[in-house]
Tab-separated table of N, CA and C in Angstrom:
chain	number	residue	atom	x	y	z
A	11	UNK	N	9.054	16.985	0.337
A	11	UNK	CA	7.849	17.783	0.531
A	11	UNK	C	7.570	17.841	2.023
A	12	UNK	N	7.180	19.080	2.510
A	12	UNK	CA	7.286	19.119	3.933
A	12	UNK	C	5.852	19.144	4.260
A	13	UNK	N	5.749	18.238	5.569
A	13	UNK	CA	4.004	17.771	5.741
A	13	UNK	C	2.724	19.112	5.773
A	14	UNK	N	3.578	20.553	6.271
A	14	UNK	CA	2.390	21.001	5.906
A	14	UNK	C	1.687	21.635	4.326
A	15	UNK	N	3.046	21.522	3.540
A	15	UNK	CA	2.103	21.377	2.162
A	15	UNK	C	1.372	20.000	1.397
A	16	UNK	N	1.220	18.722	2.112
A	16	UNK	CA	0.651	18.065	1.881
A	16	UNK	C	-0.626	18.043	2.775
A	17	UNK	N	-0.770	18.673	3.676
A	17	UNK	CA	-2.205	18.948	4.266
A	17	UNK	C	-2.740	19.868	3.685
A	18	UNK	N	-1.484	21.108	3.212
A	18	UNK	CA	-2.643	22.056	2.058
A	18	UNK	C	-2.929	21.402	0.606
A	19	UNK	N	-2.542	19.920	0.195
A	19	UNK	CA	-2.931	19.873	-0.714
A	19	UNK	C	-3.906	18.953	-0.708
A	20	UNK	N	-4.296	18.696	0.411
A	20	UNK	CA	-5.687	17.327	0.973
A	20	UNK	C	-6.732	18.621	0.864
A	21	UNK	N	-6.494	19.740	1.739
A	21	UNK	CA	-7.730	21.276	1.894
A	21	UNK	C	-7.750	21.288	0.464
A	22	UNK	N	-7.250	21.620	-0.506
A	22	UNK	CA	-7.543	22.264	-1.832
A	22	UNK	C	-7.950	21.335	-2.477
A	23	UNK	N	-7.504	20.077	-2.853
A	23	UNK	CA	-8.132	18.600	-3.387
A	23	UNK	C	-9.597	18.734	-2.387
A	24	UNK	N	-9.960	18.497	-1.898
A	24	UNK	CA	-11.648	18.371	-1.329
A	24	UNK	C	-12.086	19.604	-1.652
A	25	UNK	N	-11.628	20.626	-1.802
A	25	UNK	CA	-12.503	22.045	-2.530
A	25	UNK	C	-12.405	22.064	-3.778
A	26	UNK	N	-11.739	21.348	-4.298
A	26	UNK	CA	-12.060	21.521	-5.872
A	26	UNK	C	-13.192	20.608	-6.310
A	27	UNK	N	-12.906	19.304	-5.496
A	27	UNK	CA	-13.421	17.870	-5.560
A	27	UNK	C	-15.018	17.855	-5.582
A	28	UNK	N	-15.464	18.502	-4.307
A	28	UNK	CA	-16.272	18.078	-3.780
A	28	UNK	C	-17.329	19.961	-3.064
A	29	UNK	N	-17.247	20.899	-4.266
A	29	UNK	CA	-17.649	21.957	-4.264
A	29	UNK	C	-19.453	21.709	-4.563
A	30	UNK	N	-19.740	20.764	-4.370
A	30	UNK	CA	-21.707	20.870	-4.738
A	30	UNK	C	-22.232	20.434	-3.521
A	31	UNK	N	-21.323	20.107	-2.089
A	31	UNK	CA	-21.830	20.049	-0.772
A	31	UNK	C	-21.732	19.079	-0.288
A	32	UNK	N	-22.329	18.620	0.962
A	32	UNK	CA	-22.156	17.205	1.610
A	32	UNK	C	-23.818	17.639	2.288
A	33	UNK	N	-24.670	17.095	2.041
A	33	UNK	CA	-25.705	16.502	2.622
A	33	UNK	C	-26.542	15.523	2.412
A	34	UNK	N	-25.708	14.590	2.340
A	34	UNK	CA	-26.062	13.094	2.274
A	34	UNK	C	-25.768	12.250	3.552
A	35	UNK	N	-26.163	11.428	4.000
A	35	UNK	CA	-25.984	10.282	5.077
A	35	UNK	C	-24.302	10.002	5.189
A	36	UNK	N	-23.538	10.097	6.239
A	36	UNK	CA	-21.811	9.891	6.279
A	36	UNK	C	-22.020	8.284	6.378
A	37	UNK	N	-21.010	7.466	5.566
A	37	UNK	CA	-21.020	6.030	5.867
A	37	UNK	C	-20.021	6.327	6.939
A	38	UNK	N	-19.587	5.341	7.975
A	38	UNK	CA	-19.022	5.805	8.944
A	38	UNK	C	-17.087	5.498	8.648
A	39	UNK	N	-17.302	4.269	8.103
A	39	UNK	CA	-15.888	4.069	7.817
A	39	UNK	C	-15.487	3.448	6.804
A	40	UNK	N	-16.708	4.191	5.465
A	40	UNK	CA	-15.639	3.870	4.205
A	40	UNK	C	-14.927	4.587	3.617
A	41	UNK	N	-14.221	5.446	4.399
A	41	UNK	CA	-12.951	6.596	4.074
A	41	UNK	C	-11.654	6.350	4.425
A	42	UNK	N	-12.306	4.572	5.429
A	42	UNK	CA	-10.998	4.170	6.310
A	42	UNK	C	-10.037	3.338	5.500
A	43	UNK	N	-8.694	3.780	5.658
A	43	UNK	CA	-7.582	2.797	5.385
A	43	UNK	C	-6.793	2.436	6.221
A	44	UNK	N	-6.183	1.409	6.749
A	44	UNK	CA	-5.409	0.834	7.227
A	44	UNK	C	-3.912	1.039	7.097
A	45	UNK	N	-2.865	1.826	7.384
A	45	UNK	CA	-1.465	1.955	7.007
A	45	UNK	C	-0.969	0.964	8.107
A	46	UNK	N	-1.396	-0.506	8.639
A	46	UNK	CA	-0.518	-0.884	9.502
A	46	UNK	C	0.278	-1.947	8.789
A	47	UNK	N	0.313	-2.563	7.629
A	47	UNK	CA	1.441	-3.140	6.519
A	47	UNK	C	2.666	-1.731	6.510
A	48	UNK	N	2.638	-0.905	6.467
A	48	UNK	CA	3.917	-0.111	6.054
A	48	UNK	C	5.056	-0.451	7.112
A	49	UNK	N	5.004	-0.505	8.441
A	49	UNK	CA	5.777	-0.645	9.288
A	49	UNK	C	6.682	-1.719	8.641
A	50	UNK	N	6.159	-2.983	8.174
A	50	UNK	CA	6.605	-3.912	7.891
A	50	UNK	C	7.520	-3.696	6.212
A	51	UNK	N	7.330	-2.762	5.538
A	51	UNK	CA	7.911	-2.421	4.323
A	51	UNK	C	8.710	-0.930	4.917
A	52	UNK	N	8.716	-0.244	5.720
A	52	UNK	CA	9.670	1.356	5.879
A	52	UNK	C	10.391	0.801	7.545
A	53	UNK	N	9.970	-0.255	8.454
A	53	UNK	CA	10.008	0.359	9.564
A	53	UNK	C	9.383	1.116	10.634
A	54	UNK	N	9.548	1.047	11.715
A	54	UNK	CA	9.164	2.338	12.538
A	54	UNK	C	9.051	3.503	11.844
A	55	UNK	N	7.813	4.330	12.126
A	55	UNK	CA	7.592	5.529	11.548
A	55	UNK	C	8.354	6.401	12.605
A	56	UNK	N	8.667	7.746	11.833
A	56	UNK	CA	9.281	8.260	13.052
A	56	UNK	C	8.154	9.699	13.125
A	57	UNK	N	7.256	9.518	12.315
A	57	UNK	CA	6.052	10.420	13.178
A	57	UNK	C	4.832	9.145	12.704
A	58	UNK	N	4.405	9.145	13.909
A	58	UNK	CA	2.444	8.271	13.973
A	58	UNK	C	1.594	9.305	14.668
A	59	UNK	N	0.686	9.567	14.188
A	59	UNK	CA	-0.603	10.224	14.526
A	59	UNK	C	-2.108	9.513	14.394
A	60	UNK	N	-2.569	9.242	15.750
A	60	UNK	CA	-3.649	8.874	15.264
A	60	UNK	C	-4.596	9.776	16.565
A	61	UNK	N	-5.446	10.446	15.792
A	61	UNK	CA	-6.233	11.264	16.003
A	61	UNK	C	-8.497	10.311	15.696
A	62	UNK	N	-8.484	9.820	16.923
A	62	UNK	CA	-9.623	9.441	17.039
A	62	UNK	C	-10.966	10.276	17.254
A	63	UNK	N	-12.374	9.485	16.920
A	63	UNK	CA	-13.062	10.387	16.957
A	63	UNK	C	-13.189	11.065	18.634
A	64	UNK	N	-13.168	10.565	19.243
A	64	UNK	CA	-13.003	10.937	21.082
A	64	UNK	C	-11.635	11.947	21.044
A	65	UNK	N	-10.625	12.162	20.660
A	65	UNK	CA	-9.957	12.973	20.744
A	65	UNK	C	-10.117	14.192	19.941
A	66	UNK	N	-11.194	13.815	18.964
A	66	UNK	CA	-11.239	14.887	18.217
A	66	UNK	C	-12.497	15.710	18.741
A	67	UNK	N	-12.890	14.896	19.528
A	67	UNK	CA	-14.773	15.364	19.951
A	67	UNK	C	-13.786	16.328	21.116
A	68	UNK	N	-12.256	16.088	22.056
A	68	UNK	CA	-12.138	16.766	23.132
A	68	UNK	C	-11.367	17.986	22.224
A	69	UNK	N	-10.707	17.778	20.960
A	69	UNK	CA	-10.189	19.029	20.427
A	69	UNK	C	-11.731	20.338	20.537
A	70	UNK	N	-12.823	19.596	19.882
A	70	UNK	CA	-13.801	20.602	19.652
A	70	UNK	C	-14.358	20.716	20.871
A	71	UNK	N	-14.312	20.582	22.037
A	71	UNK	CA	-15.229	20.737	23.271
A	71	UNK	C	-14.260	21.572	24.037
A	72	UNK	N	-12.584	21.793	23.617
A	72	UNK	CA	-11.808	22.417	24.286
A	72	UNK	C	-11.765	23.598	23.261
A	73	UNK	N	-12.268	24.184	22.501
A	73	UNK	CA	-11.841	24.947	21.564
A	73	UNK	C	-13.058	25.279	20.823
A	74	UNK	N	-14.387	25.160	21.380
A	74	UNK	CA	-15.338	25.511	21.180
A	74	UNK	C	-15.965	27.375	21.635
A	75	UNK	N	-15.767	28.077	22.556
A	75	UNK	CA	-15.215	29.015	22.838
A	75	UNK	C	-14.136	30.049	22.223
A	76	UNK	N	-13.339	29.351	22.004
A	76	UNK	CA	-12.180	30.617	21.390
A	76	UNK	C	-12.185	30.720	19.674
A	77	UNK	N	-12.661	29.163	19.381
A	77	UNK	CA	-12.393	28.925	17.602
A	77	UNK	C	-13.665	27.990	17.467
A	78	UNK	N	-15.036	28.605	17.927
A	78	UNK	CA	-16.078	27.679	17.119
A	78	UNK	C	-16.156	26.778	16.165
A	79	UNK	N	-15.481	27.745	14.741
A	79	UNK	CA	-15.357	26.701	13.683
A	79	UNK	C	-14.451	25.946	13.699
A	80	UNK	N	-13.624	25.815	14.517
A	80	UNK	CA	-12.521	24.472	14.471
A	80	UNK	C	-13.757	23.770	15.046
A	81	UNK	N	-14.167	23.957	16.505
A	81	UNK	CA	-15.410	23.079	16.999
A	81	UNK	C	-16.091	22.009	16.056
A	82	UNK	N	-16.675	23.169	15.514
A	82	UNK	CA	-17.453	22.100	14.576
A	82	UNK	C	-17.134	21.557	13.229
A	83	UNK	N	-16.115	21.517	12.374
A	83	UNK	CA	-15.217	20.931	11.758
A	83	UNK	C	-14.637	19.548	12.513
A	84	UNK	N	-14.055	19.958	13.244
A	84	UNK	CA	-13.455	18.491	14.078
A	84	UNK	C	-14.734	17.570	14.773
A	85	UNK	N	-15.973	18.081	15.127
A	85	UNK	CA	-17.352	17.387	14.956
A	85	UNK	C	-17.326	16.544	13.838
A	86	UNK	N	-17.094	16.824	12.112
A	86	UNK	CA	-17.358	15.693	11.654
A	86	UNK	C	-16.490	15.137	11.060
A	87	UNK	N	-15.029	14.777	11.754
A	87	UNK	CA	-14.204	14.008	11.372
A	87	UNK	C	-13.948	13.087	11.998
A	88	UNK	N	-14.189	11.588	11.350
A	88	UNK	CA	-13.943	10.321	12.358
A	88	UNK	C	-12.782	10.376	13.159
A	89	UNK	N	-11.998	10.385	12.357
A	89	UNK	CA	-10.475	10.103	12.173
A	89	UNK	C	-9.106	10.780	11.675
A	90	UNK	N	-7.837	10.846	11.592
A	90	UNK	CA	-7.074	11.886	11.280
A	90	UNK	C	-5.757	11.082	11.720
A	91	UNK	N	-4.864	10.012	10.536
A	91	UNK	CA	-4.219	9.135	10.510
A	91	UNK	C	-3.025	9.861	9.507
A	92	UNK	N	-2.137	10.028	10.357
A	92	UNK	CA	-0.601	10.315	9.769
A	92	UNK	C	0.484	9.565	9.909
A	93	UNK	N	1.109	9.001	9.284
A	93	UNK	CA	2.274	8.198	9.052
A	93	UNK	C	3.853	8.979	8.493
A	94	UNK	N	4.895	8.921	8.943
A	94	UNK	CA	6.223	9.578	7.969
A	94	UNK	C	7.289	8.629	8.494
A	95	UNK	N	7.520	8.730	7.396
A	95	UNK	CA	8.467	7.134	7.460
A	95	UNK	C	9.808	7.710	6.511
A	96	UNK	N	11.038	7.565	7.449
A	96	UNK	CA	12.810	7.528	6.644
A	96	UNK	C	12.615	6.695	5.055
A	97	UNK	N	12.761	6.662	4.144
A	97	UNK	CA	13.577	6.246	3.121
A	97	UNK	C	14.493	5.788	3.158
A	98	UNK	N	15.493	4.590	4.030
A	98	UNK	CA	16.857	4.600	4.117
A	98	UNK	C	17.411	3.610	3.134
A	99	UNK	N	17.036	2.753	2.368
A	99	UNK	CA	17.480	1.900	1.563
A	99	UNK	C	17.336	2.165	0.124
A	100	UNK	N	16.456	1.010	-0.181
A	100	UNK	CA	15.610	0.896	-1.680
A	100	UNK	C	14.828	2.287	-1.998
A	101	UNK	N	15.096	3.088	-2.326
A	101	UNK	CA	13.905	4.071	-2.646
A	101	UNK	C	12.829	3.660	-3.792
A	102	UNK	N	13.972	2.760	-4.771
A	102	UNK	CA	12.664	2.203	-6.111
A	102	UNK	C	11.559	1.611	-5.312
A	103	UNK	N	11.774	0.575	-4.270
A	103	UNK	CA	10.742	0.089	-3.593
A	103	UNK	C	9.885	1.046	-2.540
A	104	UNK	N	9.966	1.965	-2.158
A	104	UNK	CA	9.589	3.378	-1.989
A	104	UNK	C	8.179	3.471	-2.713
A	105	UNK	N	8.951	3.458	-3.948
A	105	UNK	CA	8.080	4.516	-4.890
A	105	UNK	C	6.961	3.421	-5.516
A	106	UNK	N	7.733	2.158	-5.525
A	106	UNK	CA	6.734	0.859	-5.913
A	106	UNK	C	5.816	0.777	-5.403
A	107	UNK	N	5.737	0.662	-3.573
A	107	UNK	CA	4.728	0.668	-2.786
A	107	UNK	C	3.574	1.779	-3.351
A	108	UNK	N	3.870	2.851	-3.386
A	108	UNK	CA	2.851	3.542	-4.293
A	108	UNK	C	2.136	3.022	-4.796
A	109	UNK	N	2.699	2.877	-6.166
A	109	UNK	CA	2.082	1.961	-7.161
A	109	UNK	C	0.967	0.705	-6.590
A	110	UNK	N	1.755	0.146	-5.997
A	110	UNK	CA	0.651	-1.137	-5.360
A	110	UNK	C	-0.013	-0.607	-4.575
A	111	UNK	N	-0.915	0.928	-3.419
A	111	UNK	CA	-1.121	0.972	-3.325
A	111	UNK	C	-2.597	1.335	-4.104
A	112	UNK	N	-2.410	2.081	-4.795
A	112	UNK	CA	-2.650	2.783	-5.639
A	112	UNK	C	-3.968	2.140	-6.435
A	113	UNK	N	-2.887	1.169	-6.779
A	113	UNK	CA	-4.126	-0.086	-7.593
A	113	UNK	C	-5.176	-0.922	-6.796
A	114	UNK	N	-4.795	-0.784	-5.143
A	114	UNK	CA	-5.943	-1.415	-4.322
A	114	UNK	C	-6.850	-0.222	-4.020
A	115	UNK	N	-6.454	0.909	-4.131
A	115	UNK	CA	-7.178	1.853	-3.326
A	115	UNK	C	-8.404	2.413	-4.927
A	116	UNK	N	-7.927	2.215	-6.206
A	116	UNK	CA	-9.008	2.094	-7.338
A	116	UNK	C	-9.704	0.883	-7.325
A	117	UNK	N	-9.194	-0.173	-7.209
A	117	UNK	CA	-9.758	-1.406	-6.751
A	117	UNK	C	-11.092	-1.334	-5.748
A	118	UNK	N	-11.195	-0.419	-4.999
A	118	UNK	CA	-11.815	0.179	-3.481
A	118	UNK	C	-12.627	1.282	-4.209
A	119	UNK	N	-12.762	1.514	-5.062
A	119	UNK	CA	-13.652	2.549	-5.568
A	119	UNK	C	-12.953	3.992	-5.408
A	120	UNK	N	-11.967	4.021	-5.241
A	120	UNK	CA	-11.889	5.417	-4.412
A	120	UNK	C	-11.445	5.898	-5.697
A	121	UNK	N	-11.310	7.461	-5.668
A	121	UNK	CA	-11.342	8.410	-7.034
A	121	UNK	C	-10.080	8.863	-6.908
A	122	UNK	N	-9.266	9.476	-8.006
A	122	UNK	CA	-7.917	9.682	-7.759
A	122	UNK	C	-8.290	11.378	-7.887
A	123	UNK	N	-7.712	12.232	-7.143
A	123	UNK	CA	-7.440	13.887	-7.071
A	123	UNK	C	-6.335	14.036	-8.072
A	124	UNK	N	-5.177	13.812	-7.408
A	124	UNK	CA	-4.260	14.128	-7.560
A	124	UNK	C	-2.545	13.113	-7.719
A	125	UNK	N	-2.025	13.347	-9.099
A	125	UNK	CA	-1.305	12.168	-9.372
A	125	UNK	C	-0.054	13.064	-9.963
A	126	UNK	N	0.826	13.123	-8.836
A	126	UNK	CA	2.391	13.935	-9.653
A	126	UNK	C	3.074	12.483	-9.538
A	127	UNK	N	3.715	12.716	-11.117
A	127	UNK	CA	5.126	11.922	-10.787
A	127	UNK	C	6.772	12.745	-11.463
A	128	UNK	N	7.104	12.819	-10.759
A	128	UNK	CA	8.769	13.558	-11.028
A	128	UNK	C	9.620	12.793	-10.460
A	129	UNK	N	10.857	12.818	-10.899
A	129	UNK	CA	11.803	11.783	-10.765
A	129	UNK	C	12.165	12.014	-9.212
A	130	UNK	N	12.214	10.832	-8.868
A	130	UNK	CA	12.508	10.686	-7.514
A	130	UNK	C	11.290	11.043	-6.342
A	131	UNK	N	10.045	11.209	-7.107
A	131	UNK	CA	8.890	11.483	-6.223
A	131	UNK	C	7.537	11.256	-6.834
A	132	UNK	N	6.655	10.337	-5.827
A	132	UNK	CA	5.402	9.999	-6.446
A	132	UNK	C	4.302	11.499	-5.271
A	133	UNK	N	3.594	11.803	-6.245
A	133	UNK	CA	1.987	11.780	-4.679
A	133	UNK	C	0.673	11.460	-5.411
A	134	UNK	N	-0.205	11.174	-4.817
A	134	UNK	CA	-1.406	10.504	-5.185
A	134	UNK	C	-2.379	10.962	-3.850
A	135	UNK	N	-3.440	11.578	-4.545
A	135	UNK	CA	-4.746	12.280	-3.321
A	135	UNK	C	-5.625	10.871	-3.987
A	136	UNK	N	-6.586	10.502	-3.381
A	136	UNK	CA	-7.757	9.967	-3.669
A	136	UNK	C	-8.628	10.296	-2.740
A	137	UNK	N	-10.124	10.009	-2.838
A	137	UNK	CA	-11.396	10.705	-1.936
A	137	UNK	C	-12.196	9.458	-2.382
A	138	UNK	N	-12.861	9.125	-1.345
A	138	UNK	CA	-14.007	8.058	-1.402
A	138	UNK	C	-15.440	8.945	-1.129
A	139	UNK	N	-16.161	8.777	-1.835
A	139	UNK	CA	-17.416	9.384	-1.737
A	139	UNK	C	-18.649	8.075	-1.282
A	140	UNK	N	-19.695	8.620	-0.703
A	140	UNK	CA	-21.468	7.994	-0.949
A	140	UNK	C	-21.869	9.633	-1.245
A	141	UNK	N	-22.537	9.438	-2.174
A	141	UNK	CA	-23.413	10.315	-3.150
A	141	UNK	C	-22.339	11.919	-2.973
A	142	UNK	N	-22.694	12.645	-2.368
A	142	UNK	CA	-21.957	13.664	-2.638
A	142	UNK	C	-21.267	14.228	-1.153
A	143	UNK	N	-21.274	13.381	-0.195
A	143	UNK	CA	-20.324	13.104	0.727
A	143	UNK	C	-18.555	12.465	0.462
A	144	UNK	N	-18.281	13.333	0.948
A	144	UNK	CA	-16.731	12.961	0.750
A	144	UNK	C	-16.439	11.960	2.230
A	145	UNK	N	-16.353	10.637	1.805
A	145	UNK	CA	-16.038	9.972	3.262
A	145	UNK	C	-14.848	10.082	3.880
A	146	UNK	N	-14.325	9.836	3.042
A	146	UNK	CA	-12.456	10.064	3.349
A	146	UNK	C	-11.535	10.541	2.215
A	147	UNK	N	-10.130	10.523	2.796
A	147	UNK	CA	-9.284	11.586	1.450
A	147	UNK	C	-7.843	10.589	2.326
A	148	UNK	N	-7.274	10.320	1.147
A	148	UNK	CA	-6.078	9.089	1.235
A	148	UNK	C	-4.489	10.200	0.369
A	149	UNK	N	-3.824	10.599	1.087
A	149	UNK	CA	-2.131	11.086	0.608
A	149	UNK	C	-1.505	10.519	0.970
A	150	UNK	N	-0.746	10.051	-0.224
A	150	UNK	CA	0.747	8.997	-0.011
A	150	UNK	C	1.333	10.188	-1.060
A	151	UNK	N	2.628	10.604	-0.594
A	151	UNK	CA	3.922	11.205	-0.716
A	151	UNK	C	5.190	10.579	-0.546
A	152	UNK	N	5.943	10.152	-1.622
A	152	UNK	CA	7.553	9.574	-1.403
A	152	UNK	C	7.853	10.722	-2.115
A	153	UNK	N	9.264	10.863	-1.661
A	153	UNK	CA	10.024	11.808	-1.642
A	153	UNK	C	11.081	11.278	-1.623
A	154	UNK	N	11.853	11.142	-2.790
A	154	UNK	CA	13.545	10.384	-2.064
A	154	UNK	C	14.501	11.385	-2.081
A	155	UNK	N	14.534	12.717	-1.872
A	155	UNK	CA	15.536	13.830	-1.801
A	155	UNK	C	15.408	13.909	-0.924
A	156	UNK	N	14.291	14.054	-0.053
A	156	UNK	CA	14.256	13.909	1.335
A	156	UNK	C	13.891	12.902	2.268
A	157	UNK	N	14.170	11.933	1.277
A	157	UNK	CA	14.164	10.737	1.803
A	157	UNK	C	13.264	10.257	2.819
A	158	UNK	N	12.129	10.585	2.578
A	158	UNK	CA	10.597	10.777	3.553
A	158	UNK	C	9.275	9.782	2.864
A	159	UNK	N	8.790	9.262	3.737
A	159	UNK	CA	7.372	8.764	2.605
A	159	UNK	C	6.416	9.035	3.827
A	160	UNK	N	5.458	9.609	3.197
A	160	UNK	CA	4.266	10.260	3.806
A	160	UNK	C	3.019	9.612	3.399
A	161	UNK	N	1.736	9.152	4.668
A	161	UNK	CA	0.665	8.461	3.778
A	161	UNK	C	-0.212	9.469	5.177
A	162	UNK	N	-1.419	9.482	4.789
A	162	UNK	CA	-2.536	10.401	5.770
A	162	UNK	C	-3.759	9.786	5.394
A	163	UNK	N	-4.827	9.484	6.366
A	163	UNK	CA	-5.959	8.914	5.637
A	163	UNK	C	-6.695	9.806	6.592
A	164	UNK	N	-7.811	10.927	6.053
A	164	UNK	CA	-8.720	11.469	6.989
A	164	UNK	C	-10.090	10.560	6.420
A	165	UNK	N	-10.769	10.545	7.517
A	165	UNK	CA	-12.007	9.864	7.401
A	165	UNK	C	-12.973	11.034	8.282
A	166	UNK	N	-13.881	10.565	7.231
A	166	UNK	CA	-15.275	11.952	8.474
A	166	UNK	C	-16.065	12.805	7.165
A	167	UNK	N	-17.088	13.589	7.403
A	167	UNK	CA	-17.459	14.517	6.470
A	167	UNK	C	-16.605	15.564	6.218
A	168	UNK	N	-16.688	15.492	4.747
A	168	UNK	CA	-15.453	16.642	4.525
A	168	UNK	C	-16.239	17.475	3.632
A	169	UNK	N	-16.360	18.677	4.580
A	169	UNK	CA	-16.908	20.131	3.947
A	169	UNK	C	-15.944	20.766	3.492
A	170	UNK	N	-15.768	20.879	1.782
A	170	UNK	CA	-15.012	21.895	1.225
A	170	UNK	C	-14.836	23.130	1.508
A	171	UNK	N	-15.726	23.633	1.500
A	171	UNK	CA	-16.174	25.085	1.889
A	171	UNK	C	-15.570	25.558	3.349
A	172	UNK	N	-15.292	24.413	4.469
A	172	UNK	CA	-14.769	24.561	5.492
A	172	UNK	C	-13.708	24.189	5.090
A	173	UNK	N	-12.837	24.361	4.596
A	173	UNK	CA	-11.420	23.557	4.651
A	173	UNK	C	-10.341	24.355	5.127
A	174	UNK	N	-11.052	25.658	4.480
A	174	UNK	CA	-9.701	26.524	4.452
A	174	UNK	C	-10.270	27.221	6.160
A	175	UNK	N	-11.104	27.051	6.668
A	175	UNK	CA	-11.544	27.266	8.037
A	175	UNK	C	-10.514	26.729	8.806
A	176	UNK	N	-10.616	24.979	8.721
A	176	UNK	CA	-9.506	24.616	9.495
A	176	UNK	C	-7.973	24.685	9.613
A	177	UNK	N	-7.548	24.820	7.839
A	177	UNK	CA	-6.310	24.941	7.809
A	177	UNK	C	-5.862	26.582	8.392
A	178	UNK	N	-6.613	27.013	8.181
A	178	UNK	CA	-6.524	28.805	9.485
A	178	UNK	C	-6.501	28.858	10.599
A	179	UNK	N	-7.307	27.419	11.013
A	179	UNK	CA	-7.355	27.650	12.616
A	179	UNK	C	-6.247	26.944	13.097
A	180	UNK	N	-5.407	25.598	12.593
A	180	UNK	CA	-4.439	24.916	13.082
A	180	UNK	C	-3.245	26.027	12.422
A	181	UNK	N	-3.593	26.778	11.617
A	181	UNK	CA	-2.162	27.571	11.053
A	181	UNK	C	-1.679	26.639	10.380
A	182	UNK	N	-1.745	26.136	9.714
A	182	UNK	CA	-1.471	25.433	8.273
A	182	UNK	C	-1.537	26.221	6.893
């Protein structure tokens, strides 16, 4: 699965999810997950992204002018955490890690979106809410045909209704 249809499937999971609004109080970082155990189970990632709120405050202060609504979209996102990691060995253990994630991140309250399983590939969306705020949105993607495992944790207010705003403005 190639990463930009797993960012269109984080935009469409929060618009289906979370279509009755966000105006409730943002907790600040219970959307946050931690992917720094994977290194230690895949290796070096061979893409890391970490997109802070200060880098995201200079995306919208540089791009406030030409693409307003990116502006203020990237205003309320803490965070914007990408991981892609080779498959080169075990793929069952691949697909296991899933699994054990999976069960900490329900453990954590968080709600499941989206749950494919086909042979040789897991994905799993989950969204953490306070009241009808979406705090964060969690994608883990293994893939062993392409021998890829993908995890993304956005944290921040997530306006449905804006989603497809941003995925237009980055061209996604």
């Amino acid at each position: 699965m190639k990463l930009p249809k797993v960012i269109h499937a984080i935009c469409w999971a929060g618009l289906l999810l979370f279509s009755l609004g966000t105006n409730a109080s943002y907790a600040q970082s219970a959307g946050l997950v931690t992917f720094d155990d994977l290194s230690n189970e895949y290796g070096e990632a061979k893409v890391e992204i970490n997109l802070s709120k200060q880098l995201l405050g200079l995306i919208g202060t540089f791009s406030k002018k030409e693409n307003p609504e990116l502006s203020e979209l990237a205003s309320n996102i803490e965070s914007i955490t990408v991981r892609v990691y080779n498959i080169t060995d075990d793929a069952q253990a691949a697909l296991n890690l899933i699994d054990k994630t999976t069960k900490g991140l329900r453990k954590d309250n968080w709600v499941p979106i989206v749950s494919v399983n086909e042979e040789g590939e897991k994905v799993r969306i989950f969204s953490k809410s306070t009241g009808e705020v979406m705090d964060g949105m969690v994608v883990m993607v293994v893939d062993t045909n392409s021998k890829e495992a993908v995890f993304i944790n956005l944290v921040g207010q997530i306006d449905p209704a804006r989603i497809n705003d941003l995925t237009g403005a980055l061209n996604l």
